[in-house]
Short mmCIF file of C-alpha atoms and ligand atoms in Angstrom, two decimals:
data_model
loop_
_atom_site.label_atom_id
_atom_site.label_comp_id
_atom_site.label_asym_id
_atom_site.label_seq_id
_atom_site.Cartn_x
_atom_site.Cartn_y
_atom_site.Cartn_z
CA MET A 25 -6.16 -9.55 -25.13
CA HIS A 26 -9.18 -7.71 -27.17
CA LEU A 27 -12.38 -7.16 -25.43
CA GLN A 28 -14.25 -9.03 -28.59
CA ALA A 29 -12.57 -11.99 -27.44
CA LEU A 30 -14.14 -12.01 -24.24
CA VAL A 31 -17.80 -11.88 -26.20
CA ASN A 32 -16.67 -14.70 -28.93
CA GLU A 33 -15.07 -16.67 -26.25
CA ALA A 34 -17.96 -17.38 -23.79
CA PRO A 35 -17.31 -19.19 -20.30
CA ASP A 36 -17.14 -22.78 -21.14
CA GLN A 37 -19.73 -23.99 -18.49
CA ARG A 38 -23.73 -23.23 -18.89
CA PRO A 39 -24.04 -19.72 -19.16
CA GLU A 40 -24.93 -17.97 -15.85
CA THR A 41 -28.30 -15.99 -15.33
CA ILE A 42 -28.25 -12.04 -15.03
CA ALA A 43 -31.18 -10.64 -13.79
CA VAL A 44 -31.99 -6.86 -15.53
CA ALA A 45 -33.68 -4.28 -13.28
CA GLN A 46 -36.29 -2.90 -15.61
CA ALA A 47 -35.72 -4.57 -19.00
CA ALA A 48 -38.27 -2.85 -20.96
CA ASP A 49 -35.94 -0.56 -22.78
CA ASP A 50 -35.03 -1.05 -26.63
CA ASP A 51 -31.28 -0.49 -25.83
CA VAL A 52 -30.99 -2.59 -23.03
CA LEU A 53 -32.78 -5.37 -24.85
CA ARG A 54 -30.71 -5.04 -27.91
CA ALA A 55 -27.65 -6.01 -25.99
CA VAL A 56 -29.42 -8.53 -24.08
CA ILE A 57 -30.69 -10.24 -27.41
CA GLN A 58 -26.76 -10.13 -28.64
CA ALA A 59 -25.31 -11.59 -25.86
CA THR A 60 -27.90 -14.40 -26.06
CA GLN A 61 -27.17 -15.08 -29.66
CA HIS A 62 -23.06 -15.35 -28.53
CA ASN A 63 -24.27 -17.55 -25.66
CA MET A 64 -22.59 -15.47 -23.16
CA ALA A 65 -25.39 -15.33 -20.51
CA GLN A 66 -29.32 -16.29 -19.55
CA PHE A 67 -31.72 -13.58 -18.51
CA CYS A 68 -34.03 -12.97 -16.23
CA LEU A 69 -35.85 -9.63 -17.13
CA VAL A 70 -37.27 -7.83 -14.57
CA GLY A 71 -40.01 -4.84 -15.26
CA SER A 72 -43.56 -4.87 -17.08
CA VAL A 73 -43.60 -8.34 -18.98
CA GLU A 74 -45.81 -7.21 -21.15
CA GLU A 75 -44.17 -4.37 -22.35
CA ILE A 76 -40.77 -6.18 -22.13
CA LYS A 77 -42.39 -9.11 -24.64
CA GLN A 78 -43.17 -6.55 -27.13
CA ARG A 79 -40.15 -4.89 -27.47
CA ILE A 80 -38.14 -8.13 -27.83
CA ALA A 81 -40.66 -9.31 -30.66
CA HIS A 82 -40.24 -5.87 -32.20
CA LEU A 83 -36.61 -6.34 -31.90
CA GLY A 84 -36.61 -9.81 -33.60
CA GLY A 85 -35.71 -11.51 -30.28
CA GLN A 86 -37.15 -14.76 -29.40
CA THR A 87 -39.54 -14.12 -26.35
CA GLU A 88 -39.58 -17.93 -25.13
CA HIS A 89 -35.77 -17.42 -24.35
CA TYR A 90 -35.87 -15.49 -21.44
CA THR A 91 -37.56 -15.78 -17.90
CA TYR A 92 -39.52 -12.87 -16.38
CA VAL A 93 -40.53 -11.12 -13.00
CA GLU A 94 -43.17 -8.70 -12.96
CA ALA A 95 -42.37 -5.25 -11.56
CA ARG A 96 -44.40 -1.98 -11.37
CA SER A 97 -42.08 0.89 -10.57
CA GLU A 98 -38.43 1.44 -11.01
CA ARG A 99 -37.81 0.62 -7.25
CA GLU A 100 -39.64 -2.51 -7.34
CA ALA A 101 -38.14 -3.36 -10.54
CA CYS A 102 -34.37 -2.58 -8.36
CA GLU A 103 -35.55 -4.50 -5.55
CA ARG A 104 -36.87 -7.64 -7.49
CA ALA A 105 -33.97 -8.01 -9.60
CA VAL A 106 -31.36 -7.36 -6.53
CA GLN A 107 -33.83 -10.32 -4.89
CA GLN A 108 -33.03 -12.72 -7.54
CA VAL A 109 -29.60 -12.43 -7.05
CA ALA A 110 -29.94 -12.42 -3.04
CA ASP A 111 -31.86 -16.04 -3.46
CA GLY A 112 -29.28 -17.21 -5.95
CA GLN A 113 -31.39 -17.71 -9.10
CA ALA A 114 -28.97 -15.00 -11.22
CA LYS A 115 -25.58 -14.98 -10.73
CA ALA A 116 -25.07 -10.94 -11.77
CA LEU A 117 -26.99 -8.02 -11.91
CA MET A 118 -27.86 -5.45 -14.75
CA LYS A 119 -29.21 -1.60 -14.71
CA GLY A 120 -31.97 -1.25 -17.20
CA LEU A 121 -34.10 1.73 -17.32
CA VAL A 122 -33.46 2.60 -13.73
CA SER A 123 -31.46 5.61 -12.11
CA THR A 124 -27.88 4.61 -11.11
CA SER A 125 -28.94 5.76 -7.42
CA THR A 126 -32.15 3.95 -6.92
CA LEU A 127 -30.12 0.47 -7.72
CA LEU A 128 -27.11 1.21 -5.95
CA LYS A 129 -29.55 1.92 -2.61
CA ALA A 130 -31.16 -1.42 -3.47
CA VAL A 131 -27.48 -3.07 -3.67
CA LEU A 132 -26.82 -1.34 -0.43
CA ASN A 133 -29.76 -2.46 1.61
CA LYS A 134 -28.51 -4.02 4.75
CA GLU A 135 -31.56 -6.59 4.71
CA LYS A 136 -32.06 -7.33 1.26
CA GLY A 137 -29.32 -5.83 -0.44
CA LEU A 138 -25.84 -7.79 -1.96
CA ARG A 139 -23.39 -6.39 0.65
CA THR A 140 -20.94 -8.60 1.57
CA GLN A 141 -17.72 -7.59 4.10
CA GLN A 142 -15.97 -6.24 0.96
CA LEU A 143 -15.91 -2.88 -0.27
CA ILE A 144 -18.21 -2.41 -3.32
CA SER A 145 -16.23 -0.69 -6.35
CA HIS A 146 -16.70 -0.01 -10.10
CA VAL A 147 -13.86 -1.37 -12.26
CA ALA A 148 -13.62 -0.61 -16.14
CA ALA A 149 -11.74 -2.28 -18.80
CA PHE A 150 -10.38 -0.56 -21.97
CA GLU A 151 -8.92 -1.28 -24.98
CA VAL A 152 -7.14 1.49 -26.39
CA PRO A 153 -5.77 1.92 -29.71
CA GLY A 154 -1.95 1.39 -29.62
CA TYR A 155 -1.87 0.20 -25.99
CA ASP A 156 -0.51 -3.39 -26.15
CA ARG A 157 -3.01 -4.36 -23.43
CA LEU A 158 -6.42 -4.13 -21.81
CA ILE A 159 -6.10 -1.65 -19.15
CA LEU A 160 -8.56 -1.52 -15.97
CA VAL A 161 -9.29 2.16 -14.25
CA THR A 162 -10.64 1.83 -11.11
CA ASP A 163 -12.88 3.49 -9.24
CA ALA A 164 -14.48 5.65 -11.43
CA ALA A 165 -17.72 5.71 -10.84
CA MET A 166 -18.77 4.56 -7.12
CA ASN A 167 -16.38 5.50 -4.52
CA ILE A 168 -15.99 9.47 -4.61
CA ASN A 169 -12.81 10.47 -2.64
CA PRO A 170 -11.31 7.03 -1.10
CA ASP A 171 -8.89 6.49 1.97
CA LEU A 172 -6.09 4.74 1.94
CA LYS A 173 -7.82 1.00 3.61
CA GLU A 174 -10.72 1.83 0.74
CA LYS A 175 -7.78 2.11 -1.74
CA ALA A 176 -6.38 -0.92 -0.94
CA LYS A 177 -10.20 -2.73 -1.21
CA ILE A 178 -10.37 -0.96 -4.64
CA ILE A 179 -7.20 -2.76 -5.73
CA GLU A 180 -8.22 -6.21 -4.74
CA ASN A 181 -11.60 -5.68 -6.32
CA ALA A 182 -9.76 -4.90 -9.87
CA VAL A 183 -7.58 -7.62 -9.23
CA SER A 184 -10.16 -10.03 -8.51
CA VAL A 185 -11.29 -9.19 -12.36
CA ALA A 186 -7.93 -9.22 -13.65
CA HIS A 187 -7.78 -12.62 -12.66
CA ALA A 188 -10.99 -13.53 -14.57
CA LEU A 189 -9.26 -12.17 -17.55
CA GLY A 190 -6.30 -14.29 -16.86
CA LEU A 191 -3.80 -11.97 -15.56
CA ASN A 192 -2.55 -13.43 -12.62
CA GLN A 193 -0.25 -11.01 -11.26
CA PRO A 194 -1.21 -7.65 -12.58
CA LYS A 195 0.79 -4.64 -12.55
CA VAL A 196 -1.08 -1.96 -10.63
CA ALA A 197 -0.18 2.06 -10.77
CA PRO A 198 -1.63 3.96 -8.51
CA VAL A 199 -2.09 7.29 -10.42
CA CYS A 200 -0.71 10.48 -9.02
CA PRO A 201 0.46 14.41 -10.55
CA VAL A 202 3.99 12.95 -9.78
CA GLU A 203 5.83 10.08 -9.67
CA VAL A 204 7.78 10.97 -6.01
CA VAL A 205 6.24 11.26 -2.90
CA ASN A 206 5.06 14.97 -1.93
CA PRO A 207 3.33 14.97 1.40
CA ALA A 208 1.72 17.74 0.18
CA MET A 209 -0.35 15.36 -2.16
CA GLN A 210 -2.33 12.58 -0.34
CA SER A 211 -2.24 10.63 -3.30
CA THR A 212 1.43 10.26 -3.40
CA VAL A 213 1.58 9.20 0.10
CA ASP A 214 -1.36 6.97 -0.39
CA ALA A 215 0.81 5.50 -3.25
CA ALA A 216 3.55 4.93 -1.89
CA THR A 217 1.92 3.22 1.41
CA LEU A 218 0.25 0.96 -1.03
CA SER A 219 3.14 -0.07 -2.33
CA MET A 220 4.79 -1.01 0.59
CA MET A 221 1.35 -2.91 2.35
CA ASN A 222 1.88 -5.25 -1.53
CA GLN A 223 5.65 -5.56 -0.58
CA ARG A 224 4.46 -7.01 3.21
CA GLY A 225 2.00 -9.14 1.56
CA GLN A 226 -1.11 -7.11 3.04
CA ILE A 227 -2.43 -6.54 -0.91
CA GLN A 228 -1.63 -9.54 -2.54
CA GLY A 229 -1.96 -11.22 -6.37
CA CYS A 230 -0.57 -8.39 -7.94
CA THR A 231 2.29 -5.84 -8.03
CA VAL A 232 1.72 -2.54 -6.66
CA ASP A 233 4.06 0.13 -7.57
CA GLY A 234 3.46 3.66 -7.33
CA PRO A 235 3.37 6.79 -7.10
CA LEU A 236 3.59 7.15 -10.70
CA ALA A 237 2.15 9.65 -13.11
CA LEU A 238 0.12 8.58 -16.02
CA ASP A 239 2.83 8.92 -18.68
CA ASN A 240 5.32 6.88 -16.65
CA ALA A 241 2.62 4.38 -15.66
CA VAL A 242 1.72 3.39 -19.42
CA SER A 243 4.79 4.63 -21.24
CA GLN A 244 8.18 3.20 -20.99
CA ASP A 245 9.65 5.65 -22.94
CA ALA A 246 8.28 8.18 -20.54
CA ALA A 247 9.51 6.00 -17.59
CA ARG A 248 13.06 5.70 -19.07
CA HIS A 249 13.43 9.25 -19.54
CA LYS A 250 12.44 9.95 -15.86
CA GLY A 251 15.08 7.52 -15.16
CA ILE A 252 12.45 5.02 -12.99
CA GLN A 253 13.00 1.93 -12.50
CA SER A 254 9.98 -0.17 -11.74
CA GLU A 255 8.38 -3.49 -12.69
CA VAL A 256 4.63 -1.86 -12.69
CA ALA A 257 5.96 1.58 -15.01
CA GLY A 258 5.35 1.37 -18.56
CA LYS A 259 3.67 -1.54 -18.28
CA ALA A 260 0.35 -1.33 -15.76
CA ASP A 261 -2.52 -3.38 -16.03
CA ILE A 262 -4.48 -1.58 -13.40
CA LEU A 263 -4.52 2.14 -12.87
CA LEU A 264 -5.43 3.56 -9.36
CA VAL A 265 -6.88 6.85 -9.74
CA PRO A 266 -7.16 9.06 -6.29
CA THR A 267 -10.54 10.13 -6.98
CA ILE A 268 -13.88 9.65 -8.88
CA GLU A 269 -12.89 13.03 -10.71
CA VAL A 270 -9.76 11.93 -11.99
CA GLY A 271 -11.16 8.11 -12.95
CA ASN A 272 -14.32 9.66 -14.16
CA THR A 273 -12.92 12.47 -16.69
CA LEU A 274 -9.78 9.44 -17.43
CA TYR A 275 -12.86 7.09 -18.26
CA LYS A 276 -14.30 9.91 -20.78
CA SER A 277 -11.29 11.05 -22.08
CA LEU A 278 -10.48 7.04 -23.39
CA VAL A 279 -13.78 6.83 -24.94
CA TYR A 280 -14.38 10.38 -26.42
CA PHE A 281 -10.54 11.33 -27.19
CA ALA A 282 -8.79 8.02 -27.76
CA ARG A 283 -11.63 6.09 -29.21
CA ALA A 284 -10.99 3.40 -26.73
CA LYS A 285 -13.50 0.37 -26.36
CA VAL A 286 -14.89 -0.53 -22.93
CA GLY A 287 -16.71 -2.77 -20.55
CA ALA A 288 -16.78 -2.26 -16.91
CA LEU A 289 -18.36 -3.74 -13.79
CA VAL A 290 -19.14 -3.08 -10.10
CA VAL A 291 -17.59 -5.90 -8.20
CA GLY A 292 -17.25 -6.67 -4.16
CA ALA A 293 -20.91 -7.23 -3.99
CA LYS A 294 -22.21 -11.14 -3.71
CA ALA A 295 -22.49 -10.59 -7.58
CA PRO A 296 -21.29 -8.59 -10.21
CA ILE A 297 -23.37 -5.33 -11.38
CA ILE A 298 -23.18 -4.10 -14.80
CA LEU A 299 -24.47 -0.30 -14.78
CA THR A 300 -24.78 0.70 -18.11
CA SER A 301 -25.82 4.01 -18.58
CA ARG A 302 -27.87 5.31 -21.78
CA ALA A 303 -24.48 7.24 -22.96
CA ASP A 304 -22.65 3.46 -23.41
CA SER A 305 -22.98 2.46 -26.93
CA ASP A 306 -24.28 -1.29 -27.72
CA GLU A 307 -20.89 -2.44 -28.04
CA ALA A 308 -19.88 -1.18 -24.41
CA LYS A 309 -23.29 -2.85 -23.08
CA LEU A 310 -22.28 -6.37 -24.67
CA TYR A 311 -18.75 -5.94 -23.59
CA SER A 312 -19.70 -5.39 -20.03
CA ILE A 313 -22.28 -8.35 -20.08
CA ALA A 314 -19.26 -10.30 -20.98
CA LEU A 315 -17.02 -9.09 -18.53
CA ALA A 316 -19.46 -10.20 -16.13
CA ALA A 317 -20.15 -13.47 -17.46
CA HIS A 318 -16.34 -14.22 -17.24
CA TYR A 319 -16.06 -12.65 -13.74
CA ALA A 320 -19.06 -14.86 -12.29
CA ALA A 321 -17.86 -18.14 -14.11
CA PHE A 322 -14.35 -17.63 -12.80
CA HIS A 323 -15.64 -16.91 -9.37
CA SER A 324 -18.44 -19.24 -9.18
N1 COD B 401 -19.33 -0.40 -0.40
C1 COD B 401 -20.05 -0.83 0.21
N2 COD B 401 -20.73 -0.29 1.33
C2 COD B 401 -21.08 0.80 0.89
C3 COD B 401 -20.42 1.64 -0.07
C4 COD B 401 -19.62 0.54 -0.83
N3 COD B 401 -18.72 1.50 -2.23
N4 COD B 401 -20.96 2.61 0.02
C5 COD B 401 -21.52 2.94 0.80
N5 COD B 401 -21.64 1.81 1.37
C6 COD B 401 -22.97 1.55 2.50
C7 COD B 401 -22.57 2.41 3.84
O1 COD B 401 -21.16 1.55 4.62
C8 COD B 401 -23.35 2.50 4.51
O2 COD B 401 -23.88 1.52 5.66
C9 COD B 401 -24.77 2.38 3.53
O3 COD B 401 -23.97 1.87 2.10
C10 COD B 401 -24.79 3.68 2.91
O4 COD B 401 -24.15 4.50 2.73
P1 COD B 401 -24.20 5.76 2.08
O5 COD B 401 -25.03 6.77 2.96
O6 COD B 401 -22.63 6.59 1.90
O7 COD B 401 -24.41 6.09 1.00
P2 COD B 401 -25.32 6.66 -0.44
O8 COD B 401 -26.33 6.11 -0.87
O9 COD B 401 -25.47 7.99 0.33
O10 COD B 401 -23.77 6.55 -1.15
C11 COD B 401 -23.58 5.94 -1.90
C12 COD B 401 -23.46 6.13 -3.44
C13 COD B 401 -22.82 4.63 -4.42
C14 COD B 401 -24.99 6.18 -4.26
C15 COD B 401 -22.30 6.98 -3.32
O11 COD B 401 -21.14 7.06 -2.95
C16 COD B 401 -22.26 7.92 -4.91
O12 COD B 401 -23.23 8.56 -5.17
N6 COD B 401 -21.38 7.34 -5.34
C17 COD B 401 -21.02 7.98 -7.00
C18 COD B 401 -22.12 7.44 -7.52
C19 COD B 401 -22.13 8.76 -8.99
O13 COD B 401 -22.69 9.72 -9.05
N7 COD B 401 -21.54 8.13 -10.22
C20 COD B 401 -21.03 8.57 -10.95
C21 COD B 401 -20.58 8.06 -12.22
S1 COD B 401 -21.87 6.89 -12.99
#
């Protein structure tokens, strides 16, 4: 599967609406216009409506393709966009020209936010040159230092993304520095426990096996050299990283060293959230919108 296929093959049903918090930004609007051209989603654009319309016209888009909600400040834009999703008018949320923390605070607001019983976590889908499948990395951007219980929920969220991509029984590798349990390394103890939780049916819809080091998780040769017998080794679909530091560094290494393509989502809230940043390429923004469209359609 290629990320471009998600763009080309928009979900069959009528495109869902994505609410964009502070859309008055050319980079964001370029992605919105492209996604509209691919019939991937409809958009409710929140922010200074006059400015948004002027920018759309300047970028060659059609202002009448969109709905609009006026908001005067960054906080108001986040709250109004979240409200669109909470009211069911939009099926996904997208970060525009606002800070991640302002948007996440609006999402996590107890009364008006998008919280569920589920943990909210970040899942990135990479297309890495030379690797034969899309590989999901989680959590590279939201949960800082998850404990065992949180790691189990982070896996469940990533599995829900994998299922939306057509991977029915994804292989999950909890990535550690070594492939044996070392009680001095909590990540290896958690990895072994998560594997047992999976065998006992406490984590479903996937196959979890670890601890695995990154090389044995993604290279069958490396796994063979170490004599590792595992259904997951060398064929991982999902890499669960132990901390945000590992995840964020892996994410950026894949993009900057390996020239991987990426799309990413935050899931576990009432609706998927697209947290693109300025540094993301136009392509990455479009892939993230495509992921959100497929996820929202699959789980609606
Ligand atoms: N899922 C569900 N509920 C959550 C989550 C979560 N992942 N995180 C917090 N909550 C709930 C808590 O239970 C609590 O009720 C409320 O939200 C506030 O919790 P705090 O006080 O921990 O929230 P914050 O605002 O201090 O922190 C939440 C952030 C997501 C902002 C924080 O975890 C964070 O800064 N994450 C890293 C973001 C980041 O810098 N990424 C870098 C790369 S993009």
